[in-house]
Coordinates of C-alpha atoms in Angstrom, one line a residue:
M1 CA 0.0 0.2 0.1
W2 CA 1.1 3.4 -0.9
S3 CA 1.7 6.0 2.1
K4 CA 0.1 9.6 2.8
D5 CA 3.2 11.1 0.9
T6 CA 3.2 9.1 -2.1
L7 CA -0.7 10.1 -2.6
F8 CA 0.1 13.5 -1.9
L9 CA 2.7 13.6 -4.8
C10 CA 0.6 11.7 -7.4
G11 CA -2.2 13.7 -7.3
L12 CA 0.4 16.9 -7.3
T13 CA 2.2 15.3 -10.1
V14 CA -1.0 14.5 -11.9
D15 CA -2.7 17.9 -11.8
N16 CA 0.6 19.6 -12.6
V17 CA -0.1 17.7 -16.0
I18 CA -3.8 18.3 -16.4
L19 CA -3.4 21.7 -16.0
L20 CA 0.0 21.5 -18.4
R21 CA -2.3 20.5 -20.6
E22 CA -5.2 23.2 -20.0
I23 CA -2.4 25.2 -20.3
S24 CA -0.7 24.5 -24.0
R25 CA -4.1 24.8 -25.2
K26 CA -5.8 27.2 -24.3
F27 CA -2.1 29.1 -25.3
I28 CA -2.3 27.8 -28.6
R29 CA -6.3 28.9 -28.9
N30 CA -5.1 32.3 -27.7
L31 CA -2.3 32.2 -30.8
C32 CA -4.5 30.8 -33.0
G33 CA -7.3 33.7 -31.9
T34 CA -5.2 37.1 -31.8
C35 CA -1.7 35.7 -34.5
Y36 CA -4.2 34.1 -36.6
K37 CA -1.6 34.8 -39.5
E38 CA 1.5 33.9 -38.3
V39 CA 1.3 30.6 -39.4
T40 CA 5.4 29.8 -39.1
L41 CA 4.5 30.1 -34.8
L42 CA 2.5 27.1 -35.0
P43 CA 4.8 24.3 -35.1
L44 CA 6.5 25.2 -33.4
L45 CA 4.9 26.0 -30.5
Y46 CA 3.3 22.3 -31.8
R47 CA 6.8 20.4 -31.4
R48 CA 7.5 22.2 -27.7
F49 CA 4.2 21.4 -26.1
N50 CA 4.5 17.8 -27.9
E51 CA 8.2 17.4 -26.2
M52 CA 6.8 19.1 -23.0
E53 CA 3.7 16.0 -23.0
E54 CA 6.4 13.6 -23.9
T55 CA 8.1 14.5 -20.6
I56 CA 5.3 14.5 -18.2
E57 CA 4.2 11.4 -20.1
K58 CA 7.4 9.4 -19.0
S59 CA 7.8 11.2 -15.5
L60 CA 3.8 9.3 -15.6
L61 CA 4.9 6.0 -16.6
D62 CA 8.2 5.9 -14.2
L63 CA 6.1 7.4 -10.9
P64 CA 5.0 4.0 -10.0
M65 CA 9.0 3.0 -10.1
A66 CA 9.8 6.1 -7.9
L67 CA 6.6 5.5 -5.8
N68 CA 8.0 1.9 -5.2
L69 CA 11.6 3.0 -4.9
H70 CA 10.8 5.4 -2.1
T71 CA 9.2 2.9 -0.4
N72 CA 11.4 0.6 0.3
N73 CA 14.0 3.6 -0.2
V74 CA 16.8 2.8 3.4
N75 CA 20.2 4.7 3.4
V76 CA 19.7 7.3 0.1
D77 CA 21.9 10.1 0.1
P78 CA 20.3 13.7 1.2
Q79 CA 22.8 15.5 -1.3
F80 CA 22.8 14.0 -4.0
D81 CA 18.9 14.9 -4.7
H82 CA 20.7 18.8 -4.7
R83 CA 22.4 18.3 -7.5
D84 CA 22.7 17.9 -11.2
K85 CA 24.6 15.4 -13.7
N86 CA 27.3 17.9 -13.8
G87 CA 27.8 19.1 -10.1
K88 CA 25.9 21.6 -10.4
D89 CA 23.3 23.1 -7.6
F90 CA 19.3 23.4 -7.8
E91 CA 19.7 27.7 -6.6
Y92 CA 22.6 27.9 -10.0
F93 CA 18.3 27.4 -11.8
E94 CA 17.0 29.2 -9.7
E95 CA 19.5 32.0 -10.0
Q96 CA 19.0 31.4 -13.7
I97 CA 14.7 31.6 -13.4
Y98 CA 15.5 34.8 -11.3
F99 CA 17.5 36.5 -13.6
L100 CA 15.1 34.9 -17.1
K101 CA 12.4 36.6 -14.9
A102 CA 14.1 39.8 -14.5
E103 CA 15.2 39.9 -18.0
N104 CA 11.1 39.2 -18.7
E105 CA 9.9 41.9 -16.9
A106 CA 13.0 44.3 -18.8
L107 CA 10.7 43.3 -21.6
Q108 CA 7.7 43.5 -21.0
K109 CA 8.5 47.0 -19.0
S110 CA 10.0 47.5 -23.4
L111 CA 6.8 46.4 -24.4
E112 CA 5.0 48.8 -22.6
R113 CA 7.5 51.5 -23.5
L114 CA 7.3 50.5 -27.3
E115 CA 3.3 50.1 -27.0
E116 CA 3.2 53.7 -25.6
E117 CA 5.4 55.2 -28.0
K118 CA 2.8 53.4 -31.0
K119 CA 0.2 55.6 -29.0
V120 CA 2.4 58.8 -29.5
N121 CA 3.3 57.7 -33.0
D122 CA -0.1 56.8 -33.6
Y123 CA -1.4 60.2 -31.8
Q124 CA 0.9 62.1 -33.5
K125 CA 0.3 60.5 -36.9
L126 CA -3.7 61.2 -36.5
K127 CA -2.8 64.8 -35.8
S128 CA -0.8 64.5 -38.8
D129 CA -3.3 62.9 -40.9
R130 CA -6.6 64.7 -40.0
A131 CA -3.9 68.6 -40.7
L132 CA -2.9 67.3 -44.3
T133 CA -6.3 66.7 -44.6
D134 CA -7.5 69.6 -43.4
K135 CA -4.1 71.2 -45.6
I136 CA -5.7 69.2 -47.8
K137 CA -9.8 70.4 -47.9
H138 CA -8.4 73.5 -48.1
L139 CA -5.9 73.3 -50.3
E140 CA -8.9 72.1 -53.0
D141 CA -11.4 74.9 -51.4
N142 CA -8.8 77.4 -53.2
L143 CA -8.5 75.2 -56.2
Q144 CA -12.3 75.0 -56.8
E145 CA -12.2 79.4 -55.7
V146 CA -9.1 80.0 -58.1
N147 CA -11.6 77.8 -60.6
K148 CA -14.9 78.7 -60.0
N149 CA -13.2 82.6 -60.8
Y150 CA -10.9 81.7 -63.7
S151 CA -14.6 80.4 -65.1
K152 CA -16.3 83.5 -64.0
L153 CA -13.0 85.9 -66.0
K154 CA -13.9 83.2 -69.0
L155 CA -17.3 83.2 -69.0
E156 CA -16.9 87.5 -69.0
C157 CA -13.8 87.5 -71.5
D158 CA -16.3 85.4 -73.7
E159 CA -19.3 88.6 -73.2
K160 CA -17.0 91.2 -73.9
E161 CA -15.7 89.3 -76.9
K162 CA -19.2 88.9 -78.1
Q163 CA -19.9 92.4 -77.3
L164 CA -16.8 93.7 -78.6
S165 CA -17.2 91.7 -82.0
E166 CA -20.3 93.5 -82.4
L167 CA -19.2 96.8 -81.6
R168 CA -17.2 95.7 -84.7
N169 CA -19.9 95.0 -87.1
K170 CA -22.1 98.3 -85.9
F171 CA -18.7 100.7 -86.0
D172 CA -16.6 98.9 -88.0
F173 CA -15.4 102.4 -89.8
E174 CA -13.3 101.0 -92.1
L175 CA -16.6 99.7 -94.2
V176 CA -18.3 103.2 -93.1
Y177 CA -15.3 105.4 -94.3
K178 CA -15.1 103.0 -97.6
K179 CA -18.9 103.7 -97.7
L180 CA -18.9 107.7 -97.9
E181 CA -15.9 107.4 -100.1
I182 CA -17.5 105.7 -102.8
E183 CA -20.7 107.5 -102.8
Y184 CA -18.4 111.0 -102.3
S185 CA -16.7 109.6 -105.7
K186 CA -20.1 109.7 -106.8
K187 CA -20.8 112.0 -105.9
V188 CA -18.0 114.0 -106.9
E189 CA -18.1 112.3 -110.6
E190 CA -21.7 113.4 -110.6
V191 CA -20.7 117.0 -109.8
D192 CA -17.6 117.2 -112.0
K193 CA -19.9 116.1 -114.6
L194 CA -22.1 118.7 -113.7
Q195 CA -19.3 121.7 -113.3
E196 CA -18.3 120.3 -117.1
A197 CA -21.9 121.0 -117.6
L198 CA -22.4 124.4 -116.4
E199 CA -19.1 125.0 -117.9
N200 CA -20.3 124.5 -121.2
A201 CA -23.9 126.4 -120.6
Q202 CA -21.7 129.1 -120.0
T203 CA -19.3 128.4 -123.0
N204 CA -22.4 128.0 -125.4
L205 CA -24.5 131.2 -123.8
K206 CA -21.7 132.7 -124.5
N207 CA -21.8 132.1 -128.1
A208 CA -25.0 132.4 -128.5
R209 CA -24.9 135.7 -126.3
N210 CA -22.1 137.2 -128.9
S211 CA -23.7 135.2 -131.3
K212 CA -27.4 137.2 -131.0
L213 CA -25.4 140.1 -129.8
E214 CA -24.5 139.9 -134.0
E215 CA -27.3 138.7 -135.3
L216 CA -29.3 141.8 -133.3
E217 CA -26.5 144.7 -134.5
K218 CA -26.8 142.8 -137.8
T219 CA -30.5 142.8 -137.7
V220 CA -30.0 146.7 -136.3
A221 CA -28.6 147.9 -138.7
K222 CA -30.7 145.9 -141.0
Y223 CA -33.0 148.1 -140.2
K224 CA -31.5 151.2 -140.1
I225 CA -31.2 150.5 -143.8
E226 CA -34.9 149.8 -144.4
L227 CA -35.3 152.9 -142.5
L228 CA -33.3 155.4 -144.7
H229 CA -34.5 153.4 -147.9
A230 CA -38.2 153.9 -146.5
K231 CA -37.1 157.2 -146.0
D232 CA -35.5 157.8 -149.4
K233 CA -39.5 155.8 -150.6
L234 CA -41.3 158.4 -148.6
K235 CA -39.4 161.4 -150.2
Q236 CA -39.8 160.0 -153.5
S237 CA -43.7 159.1 -152.9
E238 CA -44.2 162.7 -151.5
L239 CA -42.8 163.5 -154.4
A240 CA -44.6 161.4 -156.7
K241 CA -47.9 162.0 -154.6
E242 CA -49.9 163.0 -156.9
Q243 CA -49.1 161.1 -159.9
A244 CA -49.8 157.6 -157.9
Y245 CA -51.8 158.7 -155.4
D246 CA -54.2 156.3 -155.7
D247 CA -51.8 153.4 -156.2
S248 CA -49.9 154.2 -153.7
I249 CA -52.9 153.6 -151.4
K250 CA -54.5 150.6 -152.9
L251 CA -50.6 149.3 -152.8
K252 CA -50.1 150.1 -149.3
L253 CA -54.1 149.0 -148.3
Q254 CA -53.7 145.9 -149.7
E255 CA -50.0 145.2 -148.2
S256 CA -51.5 146.6 -144.8
R257 CA -53.7 144.0 -144.9
N258 CA -51.6 141.1 -145.2
T259 CA -49.6 142.9 -142.7
I260 CA -52.2 142.8 -139.9
D261 CA -53.4 138.5 -141.3
A262 CA -49.6 138.0 -141.0
L263 CA -49.2 139.5 -137.9
K264 CA -53.1 137.7 -136.8
L265 CA -51.1 134.7 -137.6
D266 CA -48.1 135.3 -135.0
L267 CA -50.3 136.8 -132.8
D268 CA -52.4 133.8 -131.9
H269 CA -49.1 131.1 -132.5
K270 CA -47.6 133.5 -129.9
I271 CA -51.4 133.2 -127.8
K272 CA -50.5 129.6 -127.4
Q273 CA -47.1 129.3 -126.8
I274 CA -47.5 132.4 -124.0
N275 CA -50.7 129.7 -122.4
Q276 CA -48.5 127.1 -122.5
L277 CA -45.3 129.4 -120.9
K278 CA -48.2 129.7 -118.4
D279 CA -48.6 126.2 -117.9
V280 CA -44.7 125.5 -117.3
I281 CA -45.3 128.4 -115.0
K282 CA -47.6 127.7 -112.9
S283 CA -45.4 124.3 -112.2
E284 CA -42.2 126.7 -110.9
E285 CA -43.1 129.2 -108.2
E286 CA -39.4 130.4 -108.3
T287 CA -39.2 131.6 -112.3
K288 CA -43.0 131.7 -112.0
N289 CA -43.4 136.2 -111.4
K290 CA -40.2 136.6 -113.5
L291 CA -41.5 134.3 -116.9
L292 CA -45.0 136.8 -115.9
Q293 CA -42.4 140.0 -116.7
D294 CA -41.2 138.7 -119.8
N295 CA -44.1 138.0 -121.0
T296 CA -45.5 140.7 -119.8
E297 CA -43.1 142.5 -121.5
L298 CA -43.2 140.5 -124.6
G299 CA -47.0 141.8 -124.6
N300 CA -45.9 145.0 -124.1
S301 CA -43.4 144.7 -126.7
L302 CA -45.5 143.1 -129.4
E303 CA -47.9 145.9 -129.2
L304 CA -45.2 148.0 -129.1
V305 CA -43.5 146.4 -132.3
R306 CA -47.5 147.5 -133.8
Q307 CA -47.6 151.1 -132.1
D308 CA -44.3 152.1 -133.7
Y309 CA -41.1 150.2 -134.9
K310 CA -38.9 152.6 -132.3
S311 CA -40.0 151.3 -129.1
L312 CA -38.7 147.8 -130.5
F313 CA -35.3 148.9 -130.3
L314 CA -36.0 150.4 -126.5
E315 CA -37.7 147.2 -125.5
M316 CA -34.4 145.3 -127.4
S317 CA -31.7 147.5 -125.1
N318 CA -34.2 146.9 -122.2
K319 CA -33.9 142.9 -122.9
E320 CA -30.4 143.1 -123.6
K321 CA -29.3 145.2 -119.8
E322 CA -32.0 142.8 -117.9
L323 CA -29.5 139.4 -120.1
H324 CA -26.6 140.9 -118.9
A325 CA -28.1 141.3 -115.3
E326 CA -29.5 137.7 -115.3
C327 CA -25.9 136.6 -116.8
G328 CA -24.0 138.9 -113.9
K329 CA -26.8 136.7 -111.3
M330 CA -25.9 133.2 -113.3
L331 CA -22.3 133.5 -112.5
R332 CA -23.0 135.7 -108.8
K333 CA -24.9 131.6 -108.3
Y334 CA -22.3 130.1 -109.8
T335 CA -19.7 131.2 -107.6
E336 CA -21.8 131.4 -104.6
E337 CA -22.5 127.5 -105.7
M338 CA -18.0 127.2 -106.3
S339 CA -17.4 128.5 -102.3
K340 CA -19.8 126.4 -101.1
N341 CA -18.2 123.1 -103.4
T342 CA -14.8 124.6 -102.3
E343 CA -16.5 124.4 -98.4
L344 CA -17.9 121.1 -98.8
S345 CA -13.9 119.4 -100.3
S346 CA -12.5 121.2 -97.0
Q347 CA -15.3 119.6 -95.0
L348 CA -14.6 116.4 -96.6
A349 CA -11.0 116.5 -95.9
I350 CA -11.3 117.1 -92.5
Q351 CA -13.9 114.2 -92.3
K352 CA -11.9 111.6 -94.7
E353 CA -8.8 113.7 -91.5
E354 CA -11.8 112.5 -88.7
S355 CA -12.3 109.3 -90.2
S356 CA -8.2 109.0 -90.6
N357 CA -7.8 109.6 -86.7
L358 CA -11.1 107.2 -85.7
R359 CA -9.0 104.4 -88.3
I360 CA -6.2 105.3 -85.8
L361 CA -8.5 105.1 -82.6
N362 CA -9.8 101.5 -84.2
N363 CA -6.3 100.6 -84.4
K364 CA -5.3 101.0 -81.3
I365 CA -8.0 99.6 -79.8
N366 CA -7.1 96.6 -81.6
S367 CA -3.9 96.6 -79.9
K368 CA -5.2 97.1 -76.5
Y369 CA -7.8 94.3 -77.1
E370 CA -5.2 91.3 -78.4
T371 CA -2.7 92.7 -75.6
V372 CA -5.4 91.3 -73.2
F373 CA -7.0 88.8 -75.2
N374 CA -2.8 88.2 -74.9
K375 CA -2.6 88.3 -71.3
N376 CA -5.3 86.5 -69.8
L377 CA -3.9 83.3 -72.8
K378 CA -1.0 83.9 -70.6
I379 CA -2.5 83.7 -67.1
I380 CA -4.4 80.4 -68.8
N381 CA -1.3 79.2 -69.8
Q382 CA 0.0 80.0 -65.9
L383 CA -3.2 78.4 -64.6
S384 CA -3.0 74.7 -67.0
P385 CA 0.5 73.8 -64.7
L386 CA -0.2 74.7 -61.5
K387 CA -3.1 72.5 -62.2
D388 CA -0.9 69.4 -63.2
K389 CA 1.0 71.0 -59.8
I390 CA -2.1 70.0 -58.1
G391 CA -2.8 67.7 -59.3
R392 CA 0.8 66.2 -58.9
I393 CA 0.9 66.6 -55.7
Q394 CA -1.8 64.7 -54.9
K395 CA -1.2 62.1 -56.7
I396 CA 2.5 62.2 -54.7
Q397 CA 0.1 62.5 -51.3
T398 CA -2.2 59.6 -52.3
S399 CA 1.0 57.8 -52.3
Y400 CA 2.2 59.0 -49.3
K401 CA -1.0 57.9 -47.7
S402 CA -0.1 54.3 -49.2
D403 CA 3.0 53.7 -48.3
I404 CA 2.4 55.3 -44.3
K405 CA -0.9 52.8 -44.1
M406 CA 1.8 49.9 -45.8
Q407 CA 4.3 51.1 -42.8
L408 CA 2.0 51.3 -40.3
D409 CA 0.4 47.8 -41.5
E410 CA 4.2 46.1 -40.7
Y411 CA 4.6 48.0 -37.7
E412 CA 1.1 46.6 -36.4
K413 CA 2.4 42.8 -37.9
S414 CA 5.3 43.4 -35.8
L415 CA 3.8 44.7 -33.3
Q416 CA 1.2 41.5 -32.8
F417 CA 4.6 39.8 -33.3
L418 CA 6.0 41.3 -30.5
R419 CA 3.1 40.9 -28.4
S420 CA 2.9 37.5 -29.7
K421 CA 6.1 36.8 -28.3
V422 CA 5.8 38.8 -25.0
K423 CA 2.4 35.9 -24.6
D424 CA 5.4 33.1 -25.7
L425 CA 7.8 34.4 -22.5
E426 CA 4.6 34.5 -20.1
C427 CA 3.9 30.8 -21.1
E428 CA 7.7 29.6 -20.3
N429 CA 7.9 32.0 -17.7
I430 CA 4.4 30.5 -16.2
M431 CA 5.6 26.5 -17.1
L432 CA 9.8 28.0 -15.4
K433 CA 7.7 29.1 -12.3
E434 CA 5.7 26.0 -12.2
L435 CA 8.5 23.5 -12.7
H436 CA 10.9 25.9 -9.6
S437 CA 7.2 25.1 -7.5
K438 CA 8.0 20.9 -8.6
L439 CA 11.6 21.8 -7.8
S440 CA 10.5 23.2 -3.9
Q441 CA 7.5 20.4 -4.0
V442 CA 10.4 17.9 -4.4
V443 CA 13.3 18.8 -1.8
E444 CA 10.2 19.7 0.7
Y445 CA 9.3 15.5 0.0
K446 CA 13.0 15.0 -0.4
D447 CA 13.8 16.8 3.3
S448 CA 10.1 14.1 4.1
T449 CA 11.8 11.8 3.2
E450 CA 15.2 11.7 5.0
S451 CA 13.2 12.4 8.1
D452 CA 11.0 9.9 7.7
Q453 CA 14.8 7.4 6.5
E454 CA 16.3 8.7 10.2
K455 CA 13.2 6.8 11.2
G456 CA 13.4 4.0 9.7
K457 CA 17.0 3.4 10.5
Q458 CA 15.7 3.1 13.8
L459 CA 12.9 0.7 13.6
F460 CA 14.3 -1.2 10.8
D461 CA 17.9 -2.5 12.2
V462 CA 17.1 -6.0 11.8
D463 CA 16.8 -6.7 8.0
T464 CA 18.4 -8.9 5.7
S465 CA 21.2 -8.1 2.3
S466 CA 19.5 -9.4 -0.2
E467 CA 16.9 -6.3 1.3
S468 CA 19.4 -3.8 1.2
S469 CA 20.5 -4.8 -1.8
V470 CA 17.4 -4.6 -4.1
S471 CA 17.0 -1.1 -2.2
L472 CA 20.7 0.1 -3.0
N473 CA 18.9 -0.6 -6.6
N474 CA 16.3 1.1 -6.2
D475 CA 17.7 3.6 -5.4
K476 CA 19.8 3.5 -8.7
T477 CA 17.2 3.6 -10.7
Y478 CA 15.8 6.3 -8.8
S479 CA 18.7 8.6 -9.7
S480 CA 18.8 7.6 -13.0
L481 CA 15.4 8.4 -13.9
K482 CA 16.3 11.3 -12.0
H483 CA 19.4 12.5 -14.2
R484 CA 17.4 11.3 -16.3
S485 CA 14.6 14.4 -16.0
F486 CA 17.1 16.6 -14.7
E487 CA 19.3 16.7 -18.2
K488 CA 16.4 16.9 -19.8
Q489 CA 14.8 20.3 -17.8
K490 CA 18.7 21.6 -18.7
L491 CA 18.2 20.7 -22.0
T492 CA 15.0 22.8 -22.2
I493 CA 15.8 26.0 -20.4
E494 CA 19.2 26.0 -22.6
R495 CA 16.7 25.8 -25.3
L496 CA 14.6 28.3 -23.5
R497 CA 16.9 31.1 -22.8
E498 CA 18.7 30.8 -26.7
E499 CA 14.8 31.4 -28.0
L500 CA 15.2 34.2 -25.3
H501 CA 18.2 35.2 -27.2
I502 CA 17.0 34.9 -30.9
E503 CA 14.1 37.0 -29.4
K504 CA 16.1 39.7 -27.7
A505 CA 18.0 40.0 -30.8
K506 CA 14.3 40.0 -33.4
H507 CA 13.2 42.7 -30.5
D508 CA 16.4 44.9 -30.8
M509 CA 15.8 44.2 -34.6
L510 CA 12.4 45.2 -34.5
K511 CA 13.3 48.7 -32.3
E512 CA 15.7 50.0 -34.8
R513 CA 13.3 49.3 -37.9
M514 CA 10.4 51.1 -35.6
H515 CA 13.4 53.6 -35.1
I516 CA 14.4 53.6 -39.0
Q517 CA 10.6 54.3 -39.3
V518 CA 9.8 56.7 -37.1
E519 CA 12.3 58.5 -38.8
A520 CA 11.4 57.9 -42.1
L521 CA 7.6 59.2 -41.6
E522 CA 9.8 62.5 -39.8
K523 CA 11.1 62.8 -42.8
E524 CA 8.3 62.0 -44.9
K525 CA 6.1 64.9 -42.5
H526 CA 9.0 66.9 -42.0
T527 CA 8.9 66.9 -46.5
L528 CA 5.8 67.1 -46.7
Q529 CA 4.9 70.5 -44.8
T530 CA 7.8 72.2 -46.3
V531 CA 5.7 71.2 -49.7
I532 CA 2.2 73.0 -48.3
N533 CA 4.7 76.0 -47.2
D534 CA 5.7 76.5 -50.2
L535 CA 2.1 75.3 -51.8
K536 CA 0.9 78.3 -49.8
V537 CA 3.0 80.4 -50.8
K538 CA 2.9 79.9 -54.4
L539 CA -0.9 80.4 -54.4
Q540 CA -1.1 83.7 -51.8
D541 CA 1.5 85.0 -55.0
Q542 CA -0.9 83.7 -57.3
G543 CA -3.9 84.6 -55.8
E544 CA -2.1 88.7 -55.6
H545 CA -1.3 88.0 -59.1
Y546 CA -4.2 87.5 -60.0
K547 CA -6.3 89.8 -58.1
H548 CA -4.0 92.2 -59.4
L549 CA -4.5 90.9 -62.9
C550 CA -8.0 91.2 -62.3
D551 CA -8.0 94.6 -61.6
A552 CA -6.3 95.4 -64.4
S553 CA -8.6 93.4 -66.7
N554 CA -11.2 95.2 -65.2
R555 CA -10.2 98.2 -65.4
K556 CA -8.7 97.5 -69.1
I557 CA -12.7 96.6 -69.3
K558 CA -13.5 100.5 -67.8
D559 CA -11.4 101.5 -70.2
L560 CA -12.3 100.4 -73.5
S561 CA -15.9 100.7 -72.8
V562 CA -15.1 104.4 -71.9
N563 CA -13.6 104.5 -75.6
L564 CA -16.4 102.5 -76.8
S565 CA -18.6 105.4 -75.6
R566 CA -16.3 108.4 -76.8
L567 CA -15.8 106.3 -80.1
E568 CA -20.1 106.1 -80.4
E569 CA -20.5 109.6 -80.1
Q570 CA -17.6 111.0 -82.7
Y571 CA -19.2 107.9 -84.2
K572 CA -22.8 110.0 -84.3
N573 CA -21.0 113.1 -84.4
A574 CA -19.5 111.9 -88.2
V575 CA -23.4 110.4 -89.3
S576 CA -24.7 113.8 -88.6
N577 CA -22.2 115.3 -90.1
L578 CA -22.0 113.3 -92.7
T579 CA -26.1 113.9 -93.0
E580 CA -26.3 117.2 -93.5
K581 CA -23.2 117.6 -95.4
E582 CA -25.4 114.6 -97.5
S583 CA -28.6 117.4 -97.3
L584 CA -26.1 119.9 -98.5
I585 CA -25.0 118.3 -101.4
K586 CA -28.8 117.3 -102.2
R587 CA -29.3 121.5 -102.0
H588 CA -26.2 121.4 -104.3
F589 CA -27.6 119.4 -106.9
E590 CA -31.1 121.0 -106.5
A591 CA -29.6 124.3 -107.2
Q592 CA -28.1 122.9 -109.5
E593 CA -30.8 121.1 -110.7
N594 CA -33.1 124.8 -110.7
N595 CA -30.1 126.5 -112.2
K596 CA -30.2 124.3 -114.7
A597 CA -34.1 124.3 -115.2
V598 CA -33.5 128.4 -115.2
I599 CA -30.9 127.9 -117.7
Q600 CA -33.2 126.2 -120.1
K601 CA -36.0 128.5 -119.6
L602 CA -34.0 131.7 -120.8
E603 CA -33.0 130.1 -123.5
H604 CA -36.3 128.7 -125.1
D605 CA -37.4 132.6 -124.0
F606 CA -34.3 134.0 -126.0
K607 CA -35.2 131.3 -128.7
N608 CA -38.3 132.8 -128.4
C609 CA -37.2 136.6 -129.1
Q610 CA -35.6 135.2 -132.0
N611 CA -38.2 134.2 -133.3
I612 CA -40.6 137.1 -133.1
Q613 CA -36.6 139.4 -134.1
N614 CA -37.0 137.6 -137.4
S615 CA -41.0 137.8 -138.1
L616 CA -40.7 141.0 -137.2
S617 CA -37.7 141.2 -139.5
Q618 CA -39.7 139.6 -142.3
I619 CA -42.1 142.1 -142.4

């Protein structure tokens, strides 16, 4: 039968084994739950726990033998249990466990520091991300405002261009000037033709006047000769009155009758002509009085011709005077018209100068408009690379964000891996604590067994040599089992140390990587801040430049509007002047036509006078 101590020891070992199994399973589950991505750690953990289970199972298999040996043990060296195969004391392992605990605590502290640093870095990263997002939003808002202002300016420029095109179509001074030049050239040609006609008419009038004067002189000479002949005839008739009084009276009566009949016919013909002239005079109010006077004079002259030949000479002299006066009037009118034509030509020259000035102003306006348009094009060309730069900066920011996210994901993965390692170390620390508790229990058990052995020596002095030999053999087997278990524990502890050293090295490497990544992130943040500051400065400069350009464009638009209003006024004044000049030219042409009509009437009257003279000469 086993004693209470042996049963207690068996219970402790079984409970420890069960606890170890449960802890290992829970640990694996936790690892599988938290670090499900770290698949490479699982086979190592399974191997380690399998080895631990194998050692525990072997110890369980060897337990009954050890218990039997313990019950039958007599005279065992108590100092042997405190040393391992190499002669080292268990206190050495306790010191190693203490150092491992200290290292574990240092690792935990470093882990806590890393977590705090990670929190600080996360907070700084969030701050920087927020600042970057705010700056990007601000830049995007500025860009949108710039685009809106640019679209507004473009619309305004398009409207101004439309207005300018409409104004150009309205106030195309070159076309108007060309039309006016064509009209003026036509009118000048007409004026030249009229001047030629006037000159021809004047020459014809002069020739006709000279010819009429010559004819009148000839007729006067003829009448004088006829009068002389008549006087001679009268003298001869007075001498021969007595002889042929009766014959002469008869002949004279017949001649007078014939002349009276001819004069009646002429009078009827003249009355018809006078009636026609009256109808013509009624249609023209300006020459009515003159023609009436002429007709009355002609009537009086005809009556005077009937009465006496002398009245004809007086009337012819009066008519010559009137013709001279009318010719003087015509010459005065011609000189007045020539002065008017000179004034019109001077006014046209002034208009030509004004049109040339208007052309110069139009060219200046076109040049100013072209400069403004070129400046607007330059502004557009300057804004397009800015848009490209902002798009590139946004792309760079997105790439930086993606890189930062990737690096943060890698950092989180490394932290998760470190946490898993720390958990492994904690589990190993727990295992070491349990082993230490087991060793303490074994030491206590050895102390109790030594006290029991001393009591047994006093009670069992009479034992056979066979029993002592059996007990010695049992002690040897027990000691060999102990050596094996201690060697295995030593090997596991060495493995754990090596793994701890490896993990420390990995931890240091991770720390260095973290520092490098943090420095790289700080550098990138600094570069981003510098880029953002440069962009802010550029945007401010461009905004100021854009404002200056807007102000300049508004001023130029105002100047152009003022110049256009002035040009409109000048154009209106020019149109009014041209209308006045056209009215003057029309009046001039009307006066020329009236002069033509008057000249034709005078020619007609002169012809009538010639006919009357011819008829009188025939009489």
